[in-house]
mmCIF file of N, CA and C in Angstrom:
data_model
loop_
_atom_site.group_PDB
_atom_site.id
_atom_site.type_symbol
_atom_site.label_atom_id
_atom_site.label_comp_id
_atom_site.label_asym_id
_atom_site.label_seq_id
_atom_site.Cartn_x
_atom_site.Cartn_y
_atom_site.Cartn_z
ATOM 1 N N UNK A 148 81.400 18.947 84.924
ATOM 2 C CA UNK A 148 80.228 18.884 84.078
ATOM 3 C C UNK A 148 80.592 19.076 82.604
ATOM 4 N N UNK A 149 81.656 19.789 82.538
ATOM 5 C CA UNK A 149 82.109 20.131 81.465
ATOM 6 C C UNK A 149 82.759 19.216 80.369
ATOM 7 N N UNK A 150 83.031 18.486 81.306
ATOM 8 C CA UNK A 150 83.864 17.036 80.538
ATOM 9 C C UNK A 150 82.849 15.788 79.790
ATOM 10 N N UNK A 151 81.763 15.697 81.151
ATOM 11 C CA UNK A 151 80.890 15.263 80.401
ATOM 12 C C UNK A 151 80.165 15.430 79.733
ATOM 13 N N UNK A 152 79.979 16.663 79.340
ATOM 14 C CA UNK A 152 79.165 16.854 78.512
ATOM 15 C C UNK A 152 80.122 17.412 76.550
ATOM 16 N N UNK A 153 81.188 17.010 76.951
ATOM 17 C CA UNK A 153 82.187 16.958 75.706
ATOM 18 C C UNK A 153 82.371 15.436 75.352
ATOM 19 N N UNK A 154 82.319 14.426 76.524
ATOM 20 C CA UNK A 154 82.013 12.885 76.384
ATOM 21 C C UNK A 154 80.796 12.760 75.731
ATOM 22 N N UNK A 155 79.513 13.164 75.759
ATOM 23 C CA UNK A 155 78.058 13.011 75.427
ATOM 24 C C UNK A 155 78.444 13.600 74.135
ATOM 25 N N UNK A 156 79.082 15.351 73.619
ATOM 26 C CA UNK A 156 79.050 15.555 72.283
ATOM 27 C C UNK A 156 79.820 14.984 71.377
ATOM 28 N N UNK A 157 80.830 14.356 71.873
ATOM 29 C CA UNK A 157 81.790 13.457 70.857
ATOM 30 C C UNK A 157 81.167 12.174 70.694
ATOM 31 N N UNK A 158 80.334 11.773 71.302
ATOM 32 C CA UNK A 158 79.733 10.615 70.801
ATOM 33 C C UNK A 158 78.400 10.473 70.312
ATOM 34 N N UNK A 159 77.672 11.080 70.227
ATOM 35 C CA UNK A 159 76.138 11.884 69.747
ATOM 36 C C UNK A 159 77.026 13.113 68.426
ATOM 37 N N UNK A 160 77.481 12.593 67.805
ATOM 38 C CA UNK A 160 77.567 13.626 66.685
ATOM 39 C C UNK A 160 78.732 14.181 66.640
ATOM 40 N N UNK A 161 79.704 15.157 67.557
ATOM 41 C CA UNK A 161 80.352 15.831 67.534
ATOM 42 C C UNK A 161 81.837 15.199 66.623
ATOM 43 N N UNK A 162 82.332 14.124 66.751
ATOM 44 C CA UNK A 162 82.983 13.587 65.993
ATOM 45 C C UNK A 162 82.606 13.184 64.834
ATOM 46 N N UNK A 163 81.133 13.329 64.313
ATOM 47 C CA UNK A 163 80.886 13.114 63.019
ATOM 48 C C UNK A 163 81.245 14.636 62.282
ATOM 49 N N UNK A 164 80.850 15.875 62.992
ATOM 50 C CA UNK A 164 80.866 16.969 62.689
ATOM 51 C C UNK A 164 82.514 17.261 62.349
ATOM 52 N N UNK A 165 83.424 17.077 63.548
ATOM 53 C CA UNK A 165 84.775 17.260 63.586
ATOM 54 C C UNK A 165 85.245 16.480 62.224
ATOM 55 N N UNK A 166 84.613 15.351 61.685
ATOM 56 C CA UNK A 166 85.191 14.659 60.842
ATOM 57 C C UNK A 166 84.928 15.297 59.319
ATOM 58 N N UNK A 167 83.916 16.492 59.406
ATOM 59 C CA UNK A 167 83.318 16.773 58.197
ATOM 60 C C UNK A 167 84.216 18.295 57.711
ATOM 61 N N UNK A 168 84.514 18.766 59.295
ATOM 62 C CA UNK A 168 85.187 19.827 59.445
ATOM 63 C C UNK A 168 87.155 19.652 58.866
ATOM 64 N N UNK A 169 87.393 18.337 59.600
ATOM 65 C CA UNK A 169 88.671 18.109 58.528
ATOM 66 C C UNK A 169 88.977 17.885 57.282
ATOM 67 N N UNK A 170 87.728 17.308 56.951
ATOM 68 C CA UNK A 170 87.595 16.974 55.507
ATOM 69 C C UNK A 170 87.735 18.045 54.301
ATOM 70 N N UNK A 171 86.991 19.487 55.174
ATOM 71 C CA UNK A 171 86.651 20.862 54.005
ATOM 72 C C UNK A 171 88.114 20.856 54.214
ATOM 73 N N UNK A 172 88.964 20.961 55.743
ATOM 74 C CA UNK A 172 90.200 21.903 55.695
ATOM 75 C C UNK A 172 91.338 20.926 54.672
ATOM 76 N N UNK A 173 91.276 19.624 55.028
ATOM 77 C CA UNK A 173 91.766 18.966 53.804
ATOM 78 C C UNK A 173 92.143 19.738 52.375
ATOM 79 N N UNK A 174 90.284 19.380 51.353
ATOM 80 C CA UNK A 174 90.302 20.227 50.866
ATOM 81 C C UNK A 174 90.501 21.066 50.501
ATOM 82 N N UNK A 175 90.744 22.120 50.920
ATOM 83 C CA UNK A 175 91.026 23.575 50.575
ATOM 84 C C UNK A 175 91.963 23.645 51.000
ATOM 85 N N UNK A 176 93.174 22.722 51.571
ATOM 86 C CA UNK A 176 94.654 23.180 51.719
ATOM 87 C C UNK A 176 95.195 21.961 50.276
ATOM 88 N N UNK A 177 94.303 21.785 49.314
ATOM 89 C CA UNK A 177 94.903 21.009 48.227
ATOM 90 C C UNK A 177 95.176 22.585 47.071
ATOM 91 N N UNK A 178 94.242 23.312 47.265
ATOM 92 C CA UNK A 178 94.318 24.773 46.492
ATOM 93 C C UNK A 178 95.099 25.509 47.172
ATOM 94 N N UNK A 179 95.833 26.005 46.493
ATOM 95 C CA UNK A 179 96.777 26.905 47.307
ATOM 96 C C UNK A 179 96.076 28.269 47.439
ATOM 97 N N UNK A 180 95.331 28.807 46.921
ATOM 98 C CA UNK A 180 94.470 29.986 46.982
ATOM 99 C C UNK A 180 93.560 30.105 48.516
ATOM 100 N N UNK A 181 92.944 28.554 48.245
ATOM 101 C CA UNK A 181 91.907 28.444 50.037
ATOM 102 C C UNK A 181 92.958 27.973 50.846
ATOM 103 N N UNK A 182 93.895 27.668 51.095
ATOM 104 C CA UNK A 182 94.935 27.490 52.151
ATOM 105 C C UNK A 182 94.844 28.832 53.690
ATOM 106 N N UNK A 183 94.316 29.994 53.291
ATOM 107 C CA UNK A 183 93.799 30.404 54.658
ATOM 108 C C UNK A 183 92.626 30.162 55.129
ATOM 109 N N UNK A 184 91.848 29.535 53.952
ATOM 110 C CA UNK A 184 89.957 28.892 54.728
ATOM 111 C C UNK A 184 90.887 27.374 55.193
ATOM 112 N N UNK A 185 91.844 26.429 54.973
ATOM 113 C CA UNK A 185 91.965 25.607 55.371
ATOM 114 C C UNK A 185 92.199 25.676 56.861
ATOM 115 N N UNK A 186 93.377 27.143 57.347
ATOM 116 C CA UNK A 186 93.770 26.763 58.460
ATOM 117 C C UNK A 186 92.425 27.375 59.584
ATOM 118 N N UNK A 187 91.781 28.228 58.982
ATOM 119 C CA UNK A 187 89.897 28.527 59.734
ATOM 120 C C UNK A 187 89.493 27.426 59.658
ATOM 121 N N UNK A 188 89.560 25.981 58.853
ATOM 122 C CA UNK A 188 88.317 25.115 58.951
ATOM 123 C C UNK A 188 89.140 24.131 59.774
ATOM 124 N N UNK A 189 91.168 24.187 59.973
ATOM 125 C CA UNK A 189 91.150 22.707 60.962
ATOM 126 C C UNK A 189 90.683 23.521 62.354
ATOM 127 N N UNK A 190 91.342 25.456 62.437
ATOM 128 C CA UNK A 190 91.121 25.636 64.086
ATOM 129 C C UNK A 190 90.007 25.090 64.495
ATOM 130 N N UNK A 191 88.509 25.679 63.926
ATOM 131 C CA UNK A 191 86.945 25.296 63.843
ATOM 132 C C UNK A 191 86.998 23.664 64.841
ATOM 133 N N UNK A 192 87.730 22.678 63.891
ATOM 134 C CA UNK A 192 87.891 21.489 63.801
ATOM 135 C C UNK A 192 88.028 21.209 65.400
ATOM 136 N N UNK A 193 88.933 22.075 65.818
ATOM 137 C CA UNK A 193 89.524 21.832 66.972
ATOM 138 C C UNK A 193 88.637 22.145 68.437
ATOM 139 N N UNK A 194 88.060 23.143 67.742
ATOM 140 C CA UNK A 194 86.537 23.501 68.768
ATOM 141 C C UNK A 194 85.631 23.029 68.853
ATOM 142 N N UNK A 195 85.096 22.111 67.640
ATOM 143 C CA UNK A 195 84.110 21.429 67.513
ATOM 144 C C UNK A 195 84.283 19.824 68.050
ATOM 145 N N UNK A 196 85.544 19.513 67.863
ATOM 146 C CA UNK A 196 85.854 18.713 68.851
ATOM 147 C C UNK A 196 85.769 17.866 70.032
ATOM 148 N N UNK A 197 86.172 19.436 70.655
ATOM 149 C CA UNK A 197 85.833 19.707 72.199
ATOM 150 C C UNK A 197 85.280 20.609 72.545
ATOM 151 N N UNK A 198 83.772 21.555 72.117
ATOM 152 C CA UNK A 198 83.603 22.554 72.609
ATOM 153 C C UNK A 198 83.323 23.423 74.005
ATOM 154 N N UNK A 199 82.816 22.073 74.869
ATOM 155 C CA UNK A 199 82.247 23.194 76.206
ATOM 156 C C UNK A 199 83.333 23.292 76.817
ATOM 157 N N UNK A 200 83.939 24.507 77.705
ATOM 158 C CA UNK A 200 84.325 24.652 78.029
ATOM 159 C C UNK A 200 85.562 26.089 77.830
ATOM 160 N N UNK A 201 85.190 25.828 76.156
ATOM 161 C CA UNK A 201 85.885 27.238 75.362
ATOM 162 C C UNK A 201 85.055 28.192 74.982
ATOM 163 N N UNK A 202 85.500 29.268 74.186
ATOM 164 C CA UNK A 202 84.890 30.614 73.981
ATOM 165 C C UNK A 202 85.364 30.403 72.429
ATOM 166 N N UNK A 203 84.278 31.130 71.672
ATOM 167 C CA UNK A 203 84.948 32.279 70.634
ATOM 168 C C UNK A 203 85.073 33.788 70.600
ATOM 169 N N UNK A 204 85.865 34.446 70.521
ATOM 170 C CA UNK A 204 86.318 35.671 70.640
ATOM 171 C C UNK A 204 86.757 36.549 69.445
ATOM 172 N N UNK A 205 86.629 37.730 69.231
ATOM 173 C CA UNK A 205 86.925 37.992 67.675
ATOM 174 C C UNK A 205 88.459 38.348 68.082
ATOM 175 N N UNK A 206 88.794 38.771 67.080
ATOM 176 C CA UNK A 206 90.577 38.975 67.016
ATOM 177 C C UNK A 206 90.562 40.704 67.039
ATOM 178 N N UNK A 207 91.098 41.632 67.297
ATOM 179 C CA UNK A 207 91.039 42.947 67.800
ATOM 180 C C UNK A 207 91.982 43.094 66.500
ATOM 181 N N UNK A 208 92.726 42.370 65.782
ATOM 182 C CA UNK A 208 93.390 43.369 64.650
ATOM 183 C C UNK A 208 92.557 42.882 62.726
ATOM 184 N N UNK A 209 91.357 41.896 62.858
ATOM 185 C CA UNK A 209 90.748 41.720 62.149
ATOM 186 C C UNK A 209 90.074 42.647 61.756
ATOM 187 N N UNK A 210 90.479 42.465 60.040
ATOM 188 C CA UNK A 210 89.768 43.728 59.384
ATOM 189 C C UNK A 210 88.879 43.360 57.859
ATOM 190 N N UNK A 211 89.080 44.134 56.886
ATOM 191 C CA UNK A 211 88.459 44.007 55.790
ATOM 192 C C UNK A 211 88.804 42.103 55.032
ATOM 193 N N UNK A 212 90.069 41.970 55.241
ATOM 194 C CA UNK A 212 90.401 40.537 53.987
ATOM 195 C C UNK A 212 89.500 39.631 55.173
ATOM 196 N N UNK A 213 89.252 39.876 56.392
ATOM 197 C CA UNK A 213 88.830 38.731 57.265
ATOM 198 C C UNK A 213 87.233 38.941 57.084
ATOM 199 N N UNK A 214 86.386 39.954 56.374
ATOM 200 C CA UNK A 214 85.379 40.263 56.196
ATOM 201 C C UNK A 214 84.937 39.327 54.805
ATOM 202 N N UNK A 215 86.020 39.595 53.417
ATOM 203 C CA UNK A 215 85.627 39.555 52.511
ATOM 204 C C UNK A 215 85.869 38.009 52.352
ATOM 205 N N UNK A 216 86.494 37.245 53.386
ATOM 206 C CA UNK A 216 86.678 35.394 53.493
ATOM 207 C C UNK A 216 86.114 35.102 54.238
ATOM 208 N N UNK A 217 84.937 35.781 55.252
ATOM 209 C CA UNK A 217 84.116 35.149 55.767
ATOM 210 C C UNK A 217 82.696 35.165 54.522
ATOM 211 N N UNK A 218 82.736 36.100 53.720
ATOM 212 C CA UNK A 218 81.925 36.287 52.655
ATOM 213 C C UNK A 218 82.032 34.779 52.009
ATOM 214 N N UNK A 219 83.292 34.705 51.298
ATOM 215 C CA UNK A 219 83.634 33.535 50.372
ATOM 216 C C UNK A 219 84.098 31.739 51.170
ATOM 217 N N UNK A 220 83.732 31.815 52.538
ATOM 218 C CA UNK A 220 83.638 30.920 53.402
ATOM 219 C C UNK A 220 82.267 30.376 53.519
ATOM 220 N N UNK A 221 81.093 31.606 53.223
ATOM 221 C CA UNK A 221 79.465 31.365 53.757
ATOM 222 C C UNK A 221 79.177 30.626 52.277
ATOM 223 N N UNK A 222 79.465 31.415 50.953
ATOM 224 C CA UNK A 222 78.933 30.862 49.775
ATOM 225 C C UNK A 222 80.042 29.489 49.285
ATOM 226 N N UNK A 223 81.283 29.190 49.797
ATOM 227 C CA UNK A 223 81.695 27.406 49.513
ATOM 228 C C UNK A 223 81.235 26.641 50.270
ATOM 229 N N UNK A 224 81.160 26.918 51.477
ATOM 230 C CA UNK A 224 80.885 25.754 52.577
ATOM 231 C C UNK A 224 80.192 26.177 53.687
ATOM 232 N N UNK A 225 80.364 27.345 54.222
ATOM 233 C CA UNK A 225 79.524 27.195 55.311
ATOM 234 C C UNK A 225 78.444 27.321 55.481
ATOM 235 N N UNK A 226 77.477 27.496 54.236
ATOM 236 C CA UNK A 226 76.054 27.343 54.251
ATOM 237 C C UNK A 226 75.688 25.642 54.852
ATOM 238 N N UNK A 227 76.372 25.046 54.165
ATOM 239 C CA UNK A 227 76.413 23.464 54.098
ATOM 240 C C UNK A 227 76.611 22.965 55.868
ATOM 241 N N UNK A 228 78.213 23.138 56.305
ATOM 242 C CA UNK A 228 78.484 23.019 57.590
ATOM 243 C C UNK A 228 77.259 23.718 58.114
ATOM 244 N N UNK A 229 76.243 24.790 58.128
ATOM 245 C CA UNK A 229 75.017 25.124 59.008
ATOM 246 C C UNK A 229 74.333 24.630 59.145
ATOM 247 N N UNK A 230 73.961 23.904 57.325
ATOM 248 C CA UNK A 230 72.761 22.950 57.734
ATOM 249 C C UNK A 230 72.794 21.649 58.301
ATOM 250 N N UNK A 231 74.334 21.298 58.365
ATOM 251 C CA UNK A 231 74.693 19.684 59.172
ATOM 252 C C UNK A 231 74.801 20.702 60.767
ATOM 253 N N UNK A 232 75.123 21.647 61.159
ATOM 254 C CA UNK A 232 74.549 21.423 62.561
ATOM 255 C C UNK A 232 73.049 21.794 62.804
ATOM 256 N N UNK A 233 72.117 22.381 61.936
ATOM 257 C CA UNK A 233 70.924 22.196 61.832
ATOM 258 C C UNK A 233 70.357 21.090 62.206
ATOM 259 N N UNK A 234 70.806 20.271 61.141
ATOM 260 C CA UNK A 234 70.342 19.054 61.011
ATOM 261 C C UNK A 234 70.629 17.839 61.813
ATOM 262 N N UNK A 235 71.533 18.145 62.775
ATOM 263 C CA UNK A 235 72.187 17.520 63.791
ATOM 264 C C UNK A 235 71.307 18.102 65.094
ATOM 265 N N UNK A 236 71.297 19.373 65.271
ATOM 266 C CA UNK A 236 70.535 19.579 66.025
ATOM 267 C C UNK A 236 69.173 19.307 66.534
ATOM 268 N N UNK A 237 68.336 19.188 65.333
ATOM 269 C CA UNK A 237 67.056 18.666 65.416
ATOM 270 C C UNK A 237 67.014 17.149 65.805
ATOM 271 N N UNK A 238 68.424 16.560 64.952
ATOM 272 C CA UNK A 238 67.770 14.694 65.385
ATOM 273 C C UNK A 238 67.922 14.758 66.924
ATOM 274 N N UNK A 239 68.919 15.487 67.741
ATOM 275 C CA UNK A 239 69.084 15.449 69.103
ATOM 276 C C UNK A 239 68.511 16.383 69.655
ATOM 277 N N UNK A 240 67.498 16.929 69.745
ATOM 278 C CA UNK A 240 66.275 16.995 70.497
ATOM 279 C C UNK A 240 65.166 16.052 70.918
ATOM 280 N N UNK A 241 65.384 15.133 69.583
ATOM 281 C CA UNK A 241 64.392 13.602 69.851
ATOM 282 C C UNK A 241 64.772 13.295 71.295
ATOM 283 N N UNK A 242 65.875 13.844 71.833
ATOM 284 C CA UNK A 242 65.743 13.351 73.039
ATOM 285 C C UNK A 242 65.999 14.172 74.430
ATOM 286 N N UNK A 243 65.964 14.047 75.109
ATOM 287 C CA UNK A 243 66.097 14.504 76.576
ATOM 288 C C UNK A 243 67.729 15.138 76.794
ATOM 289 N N UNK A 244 68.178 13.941 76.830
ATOM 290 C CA UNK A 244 69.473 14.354 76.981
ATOM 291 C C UNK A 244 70.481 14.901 76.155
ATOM 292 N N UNK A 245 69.695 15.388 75.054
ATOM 293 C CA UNK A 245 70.441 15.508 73.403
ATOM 294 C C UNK A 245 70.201 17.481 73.643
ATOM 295 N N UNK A 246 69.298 17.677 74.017
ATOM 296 C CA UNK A 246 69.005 19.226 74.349
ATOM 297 C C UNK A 246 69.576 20.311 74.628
ATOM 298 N N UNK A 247 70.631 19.684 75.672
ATOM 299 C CA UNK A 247 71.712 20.791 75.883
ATOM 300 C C UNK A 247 72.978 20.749 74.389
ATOM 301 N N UNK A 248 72.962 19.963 73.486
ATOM 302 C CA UNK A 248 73.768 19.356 72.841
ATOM 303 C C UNK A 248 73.307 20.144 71.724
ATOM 304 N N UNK A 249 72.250 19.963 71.274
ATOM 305 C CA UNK A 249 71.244 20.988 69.992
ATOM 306 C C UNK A 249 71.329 22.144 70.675
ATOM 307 N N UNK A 250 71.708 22.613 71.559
ATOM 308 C CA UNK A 250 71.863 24.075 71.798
ATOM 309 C C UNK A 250 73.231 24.801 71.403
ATOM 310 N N UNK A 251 73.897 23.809 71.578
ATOM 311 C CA UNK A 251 75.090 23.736 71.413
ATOM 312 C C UNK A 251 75.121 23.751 69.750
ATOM 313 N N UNK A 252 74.887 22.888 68.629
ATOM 314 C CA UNK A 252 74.708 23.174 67.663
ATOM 315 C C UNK A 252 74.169 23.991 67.127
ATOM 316 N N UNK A 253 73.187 25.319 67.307
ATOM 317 C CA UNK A 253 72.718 26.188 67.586
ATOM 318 C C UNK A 253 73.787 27.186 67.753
ATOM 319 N N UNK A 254 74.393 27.596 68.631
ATOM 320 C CA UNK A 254 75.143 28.106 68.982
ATOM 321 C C UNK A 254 76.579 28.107 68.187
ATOM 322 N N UNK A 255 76.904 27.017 67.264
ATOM 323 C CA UNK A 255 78.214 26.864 66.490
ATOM 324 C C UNK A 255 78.155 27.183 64.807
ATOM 325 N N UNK A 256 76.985 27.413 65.081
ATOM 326 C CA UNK A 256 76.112 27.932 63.158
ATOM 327 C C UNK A 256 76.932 29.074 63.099
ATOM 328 N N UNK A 257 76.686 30.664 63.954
ATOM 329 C CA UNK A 257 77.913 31.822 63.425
ATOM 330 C C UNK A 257 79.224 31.630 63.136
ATOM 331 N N UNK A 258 79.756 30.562 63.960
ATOM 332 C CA UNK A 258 81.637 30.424 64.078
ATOM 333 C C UNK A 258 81.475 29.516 62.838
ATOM 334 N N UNK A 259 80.465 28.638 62.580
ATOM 335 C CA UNK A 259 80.937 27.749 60.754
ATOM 336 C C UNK A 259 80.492 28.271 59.733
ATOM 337 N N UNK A 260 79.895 29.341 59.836
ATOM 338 C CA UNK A 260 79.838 30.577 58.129
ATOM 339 C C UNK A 260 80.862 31.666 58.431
ATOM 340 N N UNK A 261 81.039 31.982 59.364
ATOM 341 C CA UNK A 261 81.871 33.249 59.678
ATOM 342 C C UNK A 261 83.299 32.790 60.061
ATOM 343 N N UNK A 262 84.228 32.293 60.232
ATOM 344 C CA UNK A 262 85.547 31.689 61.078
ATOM 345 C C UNK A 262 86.485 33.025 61.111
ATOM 346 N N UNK A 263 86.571 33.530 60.105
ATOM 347 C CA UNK A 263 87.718 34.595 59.959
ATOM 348 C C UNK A 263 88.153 35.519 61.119
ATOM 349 N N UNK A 264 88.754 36.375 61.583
ATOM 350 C CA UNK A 264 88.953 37.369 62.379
ATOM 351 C C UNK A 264 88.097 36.709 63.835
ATOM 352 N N UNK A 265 88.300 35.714 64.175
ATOM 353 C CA UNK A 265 87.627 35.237 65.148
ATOM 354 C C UNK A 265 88.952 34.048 66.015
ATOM 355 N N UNK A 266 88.952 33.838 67.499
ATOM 356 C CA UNK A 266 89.971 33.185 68.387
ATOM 357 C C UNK A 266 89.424 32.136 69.069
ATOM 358 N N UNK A 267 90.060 31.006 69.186
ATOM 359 C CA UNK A 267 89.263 30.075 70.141
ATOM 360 C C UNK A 267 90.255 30.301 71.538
ATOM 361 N N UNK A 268 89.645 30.642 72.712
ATOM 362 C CA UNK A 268 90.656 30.801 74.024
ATOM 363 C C UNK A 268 89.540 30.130 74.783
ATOM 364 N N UNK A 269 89.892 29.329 76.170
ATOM 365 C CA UNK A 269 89.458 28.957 77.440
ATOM 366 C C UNK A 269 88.524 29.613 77.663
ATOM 367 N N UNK A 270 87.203 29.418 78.077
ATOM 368 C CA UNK A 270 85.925 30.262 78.568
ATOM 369 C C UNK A 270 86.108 30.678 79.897
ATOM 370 N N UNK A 271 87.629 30.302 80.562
ATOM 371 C CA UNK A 271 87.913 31.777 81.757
ATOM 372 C C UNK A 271 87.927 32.782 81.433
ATOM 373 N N UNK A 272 89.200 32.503 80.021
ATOM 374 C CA UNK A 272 89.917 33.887 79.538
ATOM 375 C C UNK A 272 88.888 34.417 78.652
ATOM 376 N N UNK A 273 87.396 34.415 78.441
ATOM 377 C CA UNK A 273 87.010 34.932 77.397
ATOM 378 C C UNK A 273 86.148 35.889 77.943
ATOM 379 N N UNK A 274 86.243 36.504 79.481
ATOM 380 C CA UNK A 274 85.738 37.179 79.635
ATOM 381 C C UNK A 274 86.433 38.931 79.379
ATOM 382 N N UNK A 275 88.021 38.766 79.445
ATOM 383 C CA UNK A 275 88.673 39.665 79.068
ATOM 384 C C UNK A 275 88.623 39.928 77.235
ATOM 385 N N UNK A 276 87.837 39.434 77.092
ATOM 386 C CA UNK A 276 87.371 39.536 75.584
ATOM 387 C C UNK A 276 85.993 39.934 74.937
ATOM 388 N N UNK A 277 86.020 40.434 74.238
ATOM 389 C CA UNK A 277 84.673 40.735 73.469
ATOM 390 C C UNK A 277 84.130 38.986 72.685
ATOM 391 N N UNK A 278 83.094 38.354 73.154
ATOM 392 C CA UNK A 278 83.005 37.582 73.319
ATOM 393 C C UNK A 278 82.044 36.744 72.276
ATOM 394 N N UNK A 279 81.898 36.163 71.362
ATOM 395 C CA UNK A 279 81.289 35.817 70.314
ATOM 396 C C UNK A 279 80.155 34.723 70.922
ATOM 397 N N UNK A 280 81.066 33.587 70.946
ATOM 398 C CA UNK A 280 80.096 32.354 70.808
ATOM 399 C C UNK A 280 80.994 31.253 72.728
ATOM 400 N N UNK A 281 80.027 31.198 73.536
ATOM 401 C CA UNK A 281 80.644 29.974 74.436
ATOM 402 C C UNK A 281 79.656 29.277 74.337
ATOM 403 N N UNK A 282 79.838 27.822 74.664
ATOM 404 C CA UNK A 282 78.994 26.756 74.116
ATOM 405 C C UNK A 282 79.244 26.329 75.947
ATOM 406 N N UNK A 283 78.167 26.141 76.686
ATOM 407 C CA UNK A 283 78.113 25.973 78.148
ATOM 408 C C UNK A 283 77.379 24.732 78.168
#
């Protein structure tokens, strides 16, 4: 179920999203200063991708610098990345089968303002984890 429904989000949006998500990490690995929001916006990239089936998990040795770049992550871009899965979310409710999919966008709004001090692992292994965001 899981597969298909990563077939349905890569083609209803999810590769438009993934494409918007390489674009910031692009970006900000041209500054050498955002070069650690770059490598948060390709992992992101990589979840958004393919999400069902994975977890987000926070990182157990994340501390203050992963606090104060999720700060300066929400006011460059990830206000923006929220409102494209906002706004993604709503056009796919127009439909039936788009529902579980807008939930799913829903659900990926904390991990694209916040990325920092946060893990993408398998939604087996994310039960041995303190557990953020799984997209089912």
């Amino acid at each position: 179920m899981k597969t298909l429904l990563n077939f349905i989000w890569l083609i209803f949006g999810g590769f438009a999203m993934f494409l918007g998500y390489i674009l910031a990490g692009v970006v900000a690995a041209i500054f050498i200063v955002t070069l650690p929001m770059s490598i948060a916006l390709l992992r992101i990239a990589g979840f958004i991708i393919w999400p069902f089936g994975q977890s987000v998990v926070r990182k157990p040795q994340a501390g203050v610098g992963s606090t104060l770049m999720n700060v300066v992550r929400f006011l460059i871009g990830g206000l923006w990345h929220s409102i494209g899965h906002l706004v993604s979310a709503a056009l796919l409710t127009l439909t039936i089968i788009g529902i579980p999919l807008a939930i799913a966008h829903i659900k990926l709004i904390p991990v694209s303002c916040f990325p920092f001090g946060k893990m993408v692992v398998p939604a087996a292994a994310a039960n041995a984890h303190n557990v953020v965001v799984t997209v089912r």
